[in-house]
Amino acid sequence: MSGAEHPAGDELLFAVNGVILPGFFGTELPHWLGEALDAGLAGVVYFSQNISENTADLSAAVRSHQPAALIATDEEGGTVTRLEADHGSTVPGPAQLGRINDTALSTAVGTAIATRARAAGINLVLGPVADVNTNPANPVIGVRSFGADGAAVAHHVAATVRGIQAPGDIAACAKHFPGHGDTHADSHLALPTLDLDVSDIEDVHFEPFRAAVDAGVRAVMTAHIRVPAWGEAPATLNPVILGKLRSLGFAGVIVTDALDMAAIRESVGAGPGAVAAIQAGADLLCIGNPRTNLGSSGAADADHQDYLEVRDALLEAVTSGELTLDQLRRAGARVRALGRELAEAGPPASAGIPEPDWTLSLSAGIDVHGTVARSRPRLALLDLRARATIAVASESDAFRQAFAAHRELEFFSATPSLVNDPHADPAEVPFDAHHGADLVVLVDRIGVPGAQREALDLIAAVRPDAVVVNVGVVPGTGYSSRLDRVDANAGSALSARLAARLICAAAPA
């Protein structure tokens, strides 16, 4: 580096902090985080452990240190929520909106999400999901997507972006570029590969991102996925792929998916990954959730250590000449510009408009096969679902709560999980129990052949009166079952309430 490129210590620290977005523990601002905000930290990302009735106060504390801070969270509606993690989302989810196919409703949901985010002091919504779920076996996207048709997904992504950003003080972040919808692995746990022809990727999976850009989306999140046609590095660290995002006309903030996810942590590591992401053209480095992506530490101060790992790697990279200060400055300038613009916009005059009754619209987003109403005084709920992914990370059991509100409830689940243990025997599921009660079976992986479908076949032979509630991808037309079924298209509180009403509509015998 030339002498002019050697920054003073504070200048370099501010430049490095200006591209970092860490997660943290607790519902109060940690001391270390306040110090980092004072030293130019771009902002923070909230996860469920940060949400309480005092979240607005937490956000105010963040902004007392950094007035233009970006405060982000994953709020997608449907299955994935942070603000309502304790009970499940109460707004329609993407797959439901795709089934209803009313873009005005998608805009309304986006506006509702923005209103809820604003009340908590959040100004960067990490959504909508712009992935086209062309692989029914996709373990991490599924009903988080608006569907499997690129053009249809594009319409709803654009509509949701407009709804989120209409007030002016909230930014949307479309995710996960170049498209996570045709992968067979979860990037929280491994490095997936998108092994498609380039034409398929650009014609189908780029389409919702083009629509988001045209709708004025302020941020786009990268995917930790390999695209062999464009190199071995995952998209987050790949200048070819991030260059393709810029070639779509996107001039906003490129946000990385969490750097503590296994796809990065177990390959190059979060620190080197942060350096490579800035070199590739990313602007804002989301470190991730120290509660669920603990890596090898699992310590009480893992949040601080995760931040230091990324911060120190960037400092060292500039000092060694591996990364230039100009690269950090360009990324930080885009991040600061977004933060200032959102801070200066202020709350809109329409902020107090009440939300509509979502149940009136959602019936068209839930599919019923057969006659699902049951009338016994007791109801047994058998949960065969896979464990929630880290992306979902919900603390709630919305379906258990919803059915308990209508009937005397008995709850039991398959052990081991039929999906998480490939060696599980469906015949070991206690589906022949509780003959004195109506039987409702929760599933989420019957979109493709597998253990959950096999279990339903066994259940049908013994309890043909059972009702299936599917919260995952809807099976194709080639799948048939003897059991009555509700396709809820989301694992949310709103879906659970509607499914419970459908099944418990008949008065108990």
Coordinates of C-alpha atoms in Angstrom, one line a residue:
M1 CA 0.0 0.0 0.0
S2 CA 1.2 3.5 -0.7
G3 CA 1.5 6.0 2.2
A4 CA -1.7 7.7 1.2
E5 CA -3.5 4.3 1.7
H6 CA -2.4 3.8 5.3
P7 CA -5.4 5.1 7.3
A8 CA -5.2 6.2 10.9
G9 CA -6.4 3.6 13.4
D10 CA -9.8 5.2 14.0
E11 CA -10.4 5.8 10.3
L12 CA -9.7 2.2 9.5
L13 CA -11.9 0.9 12.4
F14 CA -14.8 3.1 11.2
A15 CA -14.4 1.9 7.6
V16 CA -14.4 -1.8 8.8
N17 CA -17.3 -1.3 11.2
G18 CA -19.3 0.4 8.5
V19 CA -19.9 -2.8 6.6
I20 CA -20.7 -5.1 9.5
L21 CA -24.2 -6.1 10.7
P22 CA -23.9 -8.5 13.7
G23 CA -26.4 -10.4 15.7
F24 CA -26.3 -10.5 19.5
F25 CA -27.8 -12.1 22.6
G26 CA -30.6 -10.6 24.8
T27 CA -33.2 -7.9 24.7
E28 CA -30.9 -5.2 26.0
L29 CA -27.9 -3.6 24.2
P30 CA -24.6 -5.2 25.2
H31 CA -21.8 -2.9 26.2
W32 CA -19.5 -4.2 23.4
L33 CA -22.2 -3.5 20.8
G34 CA -22.7 0.0 22.0
E35 CA -19.0 0.6 21.7
A36 CA -18.9 -0.8 18.2
L37 CA -21.9 1.4 17.2
D38 CA -20.0 4.4 18.6
A39 CA -17.1 3.3 16.3
G40 CA -19.2 3.3 13.1
L41 CA -20.9 -0.1 13.2
A42 CA -23.5 -0.2 10.3
G43 CA -26.2 -1.6 12.5
V44 CA -27.6 -4.8 14.0
V45 CA -29.8 -7.7 13.0
Y46 CA -32.5 -8.9 15.4
F47 CA -33.4 -12.6 15.9
S48 CA -36.2 -14.1 18.0
Q49 CA -34.1 -13.9 21.2
N50 CA -33.9 -10.1 20.8
I51 CA -37.7 -9.5 20.6
S52 CA -39.8 -8.5 23.6
E53 CA -42.4 -6.0 24.5
N54 CA -39.5 -3.5 24.8
T55 CA -38.0 -4.0 21.4
A56 CA -38.7 -0.4 20.4
D57 CA -36.6 0.7 23.5
L58 CA -33.8 -1.6 22.3
S59 CA -33.9 0.1 18.9
A60 CA -33.8 3.5 20.5
A61 CA -30.8 2.4 22.4
V62 CA -29.1 1.3 19.2
R63 CA -29.8 4.7 17.6
S64 CA -28.6 6.6 20.6
H65 CA -25.2 5.4 19.6
Q66 CA -25.7 5.4 15.8
P67 CA -28.7 7.5 14.6
A68 CA -28.6 6.2 11.1
A69 CA -28.1 2.5 12.1
L70 CA -29.7 -0.2 10.0
I71 CA -31.8 -2.5 12.2
A72 CA -32.7 -5.6 10.3
T73 CA -34.8 -8.7 10.8
D74 CA -36.2 -11.7 8.9
E75 CA -39.9 -11.0 8.6
E76 CA -41.3 -12.9 5.7
G77 CA -44.9 -13.6 6.8
G78 CA -46.2 -17.2 7.0
T79 CA -43.7 -19.7 8.3
V80 CA -40.8 -17.3 9.0
T81 CA -41.2 -14.6 11.6
R82 CA -39.0 -13.0 14.2
L83 CA -41.4 -10.4 15.6
E84 CA -44.0 -13.1 16.3
A85 CA -41.7 -16.0 17.0
D86 CA -43.4 -16.8 20.3
H87 CA -46.7 -17.7 18.7
G88 CA -46.3 -17.7 14.9
S89 CA -47.0 -15.2 12.2
T90 CA -50.5 -13.7 11.9
V91 CA -50.1 -12.5 8.3
P92 CA -50.4 -14.6 5.2
G93 CA -47.2 -16.3 3.9
P94 CA -45.7 -16.2 0.4
A95 CA -47.0 -19.6 -0.7
Q96 CA -50.5 -18.7 0.4
L97 CA -50.2 -15.4 -1.5
G98 CA -49.0 -17.2 -4.5
R99 CA -52.0 -19.5 -4.4
I100 CA -54.4 -16.6 -4.0
N101 CA -52.6 -14.7 -6.8
D102 CA -53.8 -11.2 -5.9
T103 CA -50.9 -8.8 -6.0
A104 CA -52.8 -6.1 -4.2
L105 CA -53.0 -8.5 -1.3
S106 CA -49.3 -9.1 -1.4
T107 CA -48.7 -5.4 -1.4
A108 CA -51.0 -5.1 1.7
V109 CA -49.1 -7.8 3.5
G110 CA -45.8 -6.0 2.7
T111 CA -47.3 -2.8 4.1
A112 CA -48.4 -4.7 7.3
I113 CA -44.9 -6.1 7.7
A114 CA -43.4 -2.6 7.4
T115 CA -45.8 -1.2 9.9
R116 CA -45.0 -4.0 12.4
A117 CA -41.3 -3.5 11.8
R118 CA -41.5 0.3 12.3
A119 CA -43.3 -0.2 15.7
A120 CA -40.3 -2.2 16.8
G121 CA -37.8 0.4 15.4
I122 CA -36.7 -1.9 12.6
N123 CA -35.9 -0.3 9.2
L124 CA -34.6 -3.1 7.1
V125 CA -36.9 -6.1 6.4
L126 CA -34.9 -9.1 5.2
G127 CA -37.6 -10.1 2.7
P128 CA -39.4 -10.8 0.5
V129 CA -38.1 -14.2 -0.6
A130 CA -37.5 -14.0 -4.3
D131 CA -36.5 -17.6 -4.8
V132 CA -38.5 -19.7 -7.3
N133 CA -39.1 -23.0 -5.6
T134 CA -38.7 -25.3 -8.6
N135 CA -37.4 -28.2 -6.5
P136 CA -40.3 -29.6 -4.3
A137 CA -37.7 -31.4 -2.1
N138 CA -35.9 -28.1 -1.3
P139 CA -35.3 -28.3 2.5
V140 CA -35.0 -24.6 3.3
I141 CA -37.2 -22.6 0.9
G142 CA -40.4 -24.5 0.2
V143 CA -43.5 -22.4 1.3
R144 CA -41.3 -19.4 2.0
S145 CA -41.4 -18.9 -1.8
F146 CA -44.4 -17.5 -3.7
G147 CA -44.3 -20.6 -5.9
A148 CA -42.6 -22.5 -8.7
D149 CA -43.3 -20.2 -11.7
G150 CA -40.8 -17.5 -12.2
A151 CA -43.1 -15.0 -13.7
A152 CA -45.8 -15.4 -11.0
V153 CA -43.2 -15.2 -8.2
A154 CA -41.8 -12.0 -9.9
H155 CA -45.2 -10.3 -9.7
H156 CA -45.6 -11.0 -6.0
V157 CA -42.1 -10.1 -5.1
A158 CA -42.5 -6.7 -6.8
A159 CA -45.8 -6.2 -5.1
T160 CA -44.4 -7.0 -1.7
V161 CA -41.4 -4.8 -2.2
R162 CA -43.7 -1.9 -3.1
G163 CA -45.8 -2.6 0.0
I164 CA -42.8 -2.7 2.4
Q165 CA -41.1 0.4 0.9
A166 CA -44.2 2.6 0.2
P167 CA -43.9 4.5 3.5
G168 CA -40.3 5.5 2.7
D169 CA -38.7 4.8 6.0
I170 CA -38.4 1.0 5.6
A171 CA -36.2 -0.9 3.1
A172 CA -36.9 -4.3 1.7
C173 CA -34.2 -6.8 1.0
A174 CA -35.0 -9.4 -1.7
K175 CA -33.3 -12.8 -1.1
H176 CA -31.4 -15.0 -1.9
F177 CA -29.5 -14.1 -5.2
P178 CA -29.0 -15.8 -7.6
G179 CA -31.9 -18.0 -6.4
H180 CA -32.0 -20.7 -3.7
G181 CA -35.1 -22.4 -5.1
D182 CA -33.6 -25.4 -6.9
T183 CA -31.2 -26.6 -4.3
H184 CA -31.2 -29.9 -2.5
A185 CA -29.4 -28.8 0.7
D186 CA -29.8 -26.1 3.4
S187 CA -27.0 -23.6 3.3
H188 CA -27.3 -23.2 7.1
L189 CA -25.9 -26.8 7.3
A190 CA -23.9 -27.3 4.1
L191 CA -22.8 -25.7 0.8
P192 CA -25.6 -26.4 -1.8
T193 CA -25.0 -26.4 -5.5
L194 CA -27.3 -24.9 -8.1
D195 CA -26.4 -27.2 -11.0
L196 CA -28.6 -25.8 -13.7
D197 CA -28.0 -24.5 -17.2
V198 CA -27.1 -20.8 -17.1
S199 CA -30.1 -20.1 -19.3
D200 CA -32.4 -21.7 -16.7
I201 CA -30.9 -19.6 -13.9
E202 CA -31.0 -16.3 -15.8
D203 CA -34.5 -16.9 -17.4
V204 CA -36.3 -18.3 -14.4
H205 CA -34.4 -17.7 -11.2
F206 CA -33.3 -14.2 -12.0
E207 CA -36.8 -13.0 -13.0
P208 CA -38.0 -12.2 -9.5
F209 CA -34.8 -10.2 -8.8
R210 CA -35.3 -8.3 -12.0
A211 CA -38.8 -7.4 -10.8
A212 CA -37.6 -6.4 -7.4
V213 CA -35.0 -4.1 -9.0
D214 CA -37.6 -2.6 -11.2
A215 CA -39.8 -2.1 -8.1
G216 CA -37.0 -0.1 -6.5
V217 CA -35.8 -2.6 -3.9
R218 CA -33.2 -1.0 -1.7
A219 CA -31.2 -4.2 -0.8
V220 CA -30.6 -7.7 -2.1
M221 CA -29.3 -10.6 0.0
T222 CA -26.9 -13.1 -1.5
A223 CA -27.1 -16.9 -1.3
H224 CA -24.4 -19.2 0.0
I225 CA -24.7 -21.6 -3.0
R226 CA -22.3 -22.7 -5.7
V227 CA -23.1 -22.3 -9.4
P228 CA -20.5 -24.4 -11.2
A229 CA -21.0 -22.5 -14.4
W230 CA -19.8 -19.3 -12.7
G231 CA -17.0 -20.8 -10.6
E232 CA -16.5 -22.7 -7.4
A233 CA -16.9 -19.9 -4.9
P234 CA -20.4 -19.5 -3.4
A235 CA -22.4 -16.6 -4.7
T236 CA -21.7 -14.5 -1.6
L237 CA -18.0 -14.7 -2.3
N238 CA -18.2 -14.7 -6.1
P239 CA -17.5 -11.5 -8.1
V240 CA -18.9 -13.0 -11.3
I241 CA -22.3 -13.7 -9.6
L242 CA -22.5 -10.4 -7.7
G243 CA -21.5 -8.7 -11.0
K244 CA -24.5 -10.3 -12.6
L245 CA -26.7 -8.7 -9.9
R246 CA -25.3 -5.3 -10.7
S247 CA -25.8 -6.0 -14.4
L248 CA -29.6 -6.2 -13.6
G249 CA -29.4 -2.5 -12.8
F250 CA -29.3 -2.9 -9.0
A251 CA -27.4 0.0 -7.4
G252 CA -28.4 -0.6 -3.8
V253 CA -26.9 -2.5 -0.9
I254 CA -25.8 -6.1 -1.4
V255 CA -26.2 -7.9 1.9
T256 CA -24.6 -11.2 2.6
D257 CA -26.6 -14.1 4.0
A258 CA -25.2 -14.9 7.5
L259 CA -21.5 -15.6 7.5
D260 CA -21.8 -18.0 10.4
M261 CA -23.9 -20.4 8.3
A262 CA -22.1 -23.7 7.7
A263 CA -21.8 -23.1 4.0
I264 CA -19.3 -20.3 4.8
R265 CA -18.1 -21.2 8.3
E266 CA -17.2 -24.8 7.5
S267 CA -15.6 -23.9 4.2
V268 CA -13.5 -20.7 4.3
G269 CA -14.6 -19.4 7.8
A270 CA -16.5 -16.3 8.7
G271 CA -13.5 -14.0 8.9
P272 CA -11.9 -15.0 5.5
G273 CA -15.5 -15.1 4.1
A274 CA -16.1 -11.5 5.1
V275 CA -12.9 -10.4 3.3
A276 CA -13.8 -12.4 0.2
A277 CA -17.4 -11.1 0.2
I278 CA -16.2 -7.4 0.2
Q279 CA -13.7 -8.3 -2.5
A280 CA -16.5 -9.9 -4.6
G281 CA -18.7 -6.7 -4.3
A282 CA -20.8 -7.2 -1.2
D283 CA -21.6 -4.1 0.9
L284 CA -23.0 -5.3 4.2
L285 CA -21.8 -8.4 6.1
C286 CA -24.5 -10.1 8.1
I287 CA -22.7 -12.1 10.7
G288 CA -25.8 -14.1 11.8
N289 CA -27.5 -15.5 14.9
P290 CA -25.1 -16.5 17.7
R291 CA -27.9 -18.6 19.3
T292 CA -28.5 -21.0 16.4
N293 CA -25.2 -20.9 14.4
L294 CA -22.8 -21.3 17.3
G295 CA -20.0 -22.9 15.3
S296 CA -17.3 -24.2 17.6
S297 CA -17.7 -21.7 20.5
G298 CA -21.1 -21.9 22.1
A299 CA -19.8 -19.5 24.7
A300 CA -21.8 -16.9 26.6
D301 CA -19.9 -14.2 24.7
A302 CA -20.2 -15.9 21.3
D303 CA -21.9 -12.9 19.8
H304 CA -19.0 -10.6 20.7
Q305 CA -16.5 -13.2 19.5
D306 CA -18.3 -13.7 16.2
Y307 CA -18.2 -9.9 15.6
L308 CA -14.5 -9.7 16.5
E309 CA -13.7 -12.6 14.2
V310 CA -15.1 -10.7 11.2
R311 CA -13.9 -7.2 12.3
D312 CA -10.3 -8.4 12.9
A313 CA -10.1 -10.3 9.7
L314 CA -11.1 -7.1 7.8
L315 CA -8.6 -5.0 9.7
E316 CA -5.8 -7.5 9.0
A317 CA -6.8 -7.7 5.3
V318 CA -6.4 -4.0 4.9
T319 CA -3.2 -3.9 6.8
S320 CA -1.7 -6.7 4.7
G321 CA -2.9 -5.2 1.4
E322 CA -5.3 -8.1 0.7
L323 CA -8.2 -5.7 0.8
T324 CA -8.0 -2.0 -0.1
L325 CA -9.5 0.8 1.9
D326 CA -11.3 2.0 -1.2
Q327 CA -13.2 -1.3 -1.4
L328 CA -14.4 -0.8 2.2
R329 CA -15.2 2.8 1.6
R330 CA -17.3 2.1 -1.5
A331 CA -19.3 -0.6 0.3
G332 CA -19.7 1.6 3.4
A333 CA -20.8 4.6 1.4
R334 CA -23.8 2.6 0.0
V335 CA -24.7 1.3 3.5
R336 CA -24.5 4.8 5.1
A337 CA -26.5 6.4 2.3
L338 CA -29.3 3.9 2.9
G339 CA -29.2 4.4 6.7
R340 CA -29.3 8.2 6.3
E341 CA -32.1 8.1 3.8
L342 CA -34.3 5.9 6.0
A343 CA -33.6 8.0 9.1
E344 CA -34.4 11.2 7.3
A345 CA -37.7 9.9 5.9
G346 CA -39.4 9.7 9.2
P347 CA -42.6 7.8 10.0
P348 CA -45.4 8.3 7.3
A349 CA -48.7 9.9 8.0
S350 CA -50.4 6.5 7.2
A351 CA -48.5 4.7 10.0
G352 CA -51.6 4.2 12.1
I353 CA -53.9 2.6 9.5
P354 CA -55.3 -0.7 10.9
E355 CA -54.6 -4.0 9.2
P356 CA -57.4 -5.9 7.4
D357 CA -58.8 -9.1 8.8
W358 CA -56.4 -11.5 7.0
T359 CA -58.7 -14.5 7.6
L360 CA -61.2 -13.1 5.1
S361 CA -58.7 -13.3 2.3
L362 CA -56.7 -16.4 3.4
S363 CA -59.3 -19.1 2.7
A364 CA -58.3 -19.0 -1.0
G365 CA -54.7 -19.7 0.0
I366 CA -55.6 -22.9 1.9
D367 CA -56.7 -26.0 -0.1
V368 CA -59.1 -28.6 1.3
H369 CA -59.2 -32.2 -0.1
G370 CA -62.2 -34.2 1.0
T371 CA -64.4 -33.7 4.1
V372 CA -62.2 -32.5 6.9
A373 CA -64.6 -31.6 9.7
R374 CA -64.5 -33.9 12.7
S375 CA -66.8 -33.9 15.8
R376 CA -65.4 -36.1 18.6
P377 CA -64.9 -34.3 21.9
R378 CA -61.3 -35.2 22.0
L379 CA -58.6 -34.7 19.3
A380 CA -55.2 -36.3 19.0
L381 CA -52.6 -34.3 17.2
L382 CA -49.8 -36.4 15.7
D383 CA -46.8 -34.3 14.6
L384 CA -44.7 -35.9 11.9
R385 CA -43.1 -32.7 10.8
A386 CA -39.3 -32.3 10.4
R387 CA -37.6 -30.1 13.0
A388 CA -37.8 -26.4 12.1
T389 CA -34.9 -25.2 10.1
I390 CA -32.6 -22.6 11.4
A391 CA -34.2 -20.1 9.0
V392 CA -37.5 -20.7 10.6
A393 CA -36.1 -20.7 14.2
S394 CA -39.6 -20.4 15.8
E395 CA -40.2 -21.1 19.4
S396 CA -43.9 -21.6 18.8
D397 CA -46.2 -24.6 18.3
A398 CA -49.0 -22.7 16.7
F399 CA -51.0 -25.8 15.7
R400 CA -51.0 -27.4 19.1
Q401 CA -52.3 -24.1 20.5
A402 CA -54.9 -23.6 17.8
F403 CA -56.5 -27.1 18.2
A404 CA -56.4 -26.9 22.0
A405 CA -58.6 -23.8 21.7
H406 CA -61.4 -26.0 20.2
R407 CA -61.1 -29.5 21.7
E408 CA -59.6 -31.5 24.5
L409 CA -56.2 -32.2 23.0
E410 CA -53.8 -35.1 23.2
F411 CA -50.5 -34.4 21.5
F412 CA -47.8 -36.9 20.4
S413 CA -45.0 -36.9 17.9
A414 CA -42.8 -39.4 16.0
T415 CA -39.5 -40.2 17.6
P416 CA -37.1 -40.2 15.9
S417 CA -38.3 -37.7 13.3
L418 CA -39.3 -39.3 10.1
V419 CA -37.5 -36.7 8.1
N420 CA -34.5 -35.9 10.1
D421 CA -33.5 -39.5 10.6
P422 CA -33.3 -41.3 7.2
H423 CA -33.2 -44.6 9.0
A424 CA -36.5 -44.1 10.9
D425 CA -39.1 -46.8 10.4
P426 CA -42.6 -45.3 9.6
A427 CA -44.1 -48.4 11.1
E428 CA -42.8 -47.3 14.6
V429 CA -45.1 -44.2 14.6
P430 CA -47.9 -44.6 17.2
F431 CA -50.6 -43.9 14.7
D432 CA -52.9 -46.6 16.0
A433 CA -53.3 -44.9 19.4
H434 CA -56.0 -42.7 20.6
H435 CA -59.0 -44.5 19.0
G436 CA -61.4 -42.5 21.1
A437 CA -60.3 -39.2 19.6
D438 CA -60.3 -37.6 16.1
L439 CA -56.8 -38.0 14.7
V440 CA -55.1 -35.0 13.0
V441 CA -51.6 -35.6 11.4
L442 CA -49.2 -32.7 10.8
V443 CA -46.7 -33.1 7.9
D444 CA -44.4 -30.9 6.0
R445 CA -42.5 -33.1 3.5
I446 CA -45.2 -34.9 1.4
G447 CA -44.4 -32.8 -1.6
V448 CA -42.0 -35.6 -2.7
P449 CA -41.9 -39.3 -2.0
G450 CA -40.4 -40.3 1.4
A451 CA -40.9 -41.4 4.9
Q452 CA -43.8 -39.0 5.6
R453 CA -45.8 -40.3 2.7
E454 CA -45.1 -43.9 3.8
A455 CA -46.3 -43.1 7.3
L456 CA -49.6 -41.6 5.9
D457 CA -50.1 -44.9 4.0
L458 CA -49.8 -46.8 7.2
I459 CA -52.0 -44.4 9.1
A460 CA -54.7 -44.7 6.3
A461 CA -54.8 -48.5 6.8
V462 CA -55.6 -48.2 10.5
R463 CA -57.2 -44.8 10.9
P464 CA -58.9 -44.0 7.5
D465 CA -60.8 -41.2 9.4
A466 CA -57.6 -39.3 10.1
V467 CA -57.1 -35.8 8.7
V468 CA -53.8 -34.6 7.4
V469 CA -52.6 -31.0 7.8
N470 CA -49.8 -30.3 5.4
V471 CA -47.7 -27.1 6.1
G472 CA -45.1 -27.8 3.4
V473 CA -45.1 -27.9 -0.4
V474 CA -48.3 -29.2 -1.9
P475 CA -47.9 -32.6 -3.6
G476 CA -48.2 -32.7 -7.4
T477 CA -51.3 -34.1 -9.2
G478 CA -49.6 -37.6 -9.3
Y479 CA -49.9 -38.0 -5.5
S480 CA -53.1 -39.6 -4.1
S481 CA -54.0 -40.4 -0.5
R482 CA -57.0 -42.0 1.1
L483 CA -56.9 -39.4 3.9
D484 CA -58.7 -36.1 3.9
R485 CA -56.2 -33.3 3.8
V486 CA -55.8 -29.6 4.4
D487 CA -52.9 -27.9 2.5
A488 CA -52.2 -25.0 4.8
N489 CA -49.2 -23.6 2.7
A490 CA -47.6 -22.2 5.8
G491 CA -46.7 -23.2 9.3
S492 CA -48.0 -20.0 10.9
A493 CA -50.4 -19.1 13.6
L494 CA -52.9 -17.8 11.1
S495 CA -52.7 -21.1 9.1
A496 CA -53.1 -23.1 12.3
R497 CA -56.2 -21.2 13.4
L498 CA -57.9 -21.6 10.0
A499 CA -57.0 -25.3 9.8
A500 CA -58.4 -25.8 13.3
R501 CA -61.6 -24.1 12.5
L502 CA -62.1 -26.2 9.4
I503 CA -61.5 -29.5 11.2
C504 CA -63.3 -28.5 14.4
A505 CA -66.2 -26.9 12.6
A506 CA -68.6 -29.7 13.5
A507 CA -69.9 -29.6 17.1
P508 CA -68.4 -32.2 19.4
A509 CA -70.5 -35.4 19.5

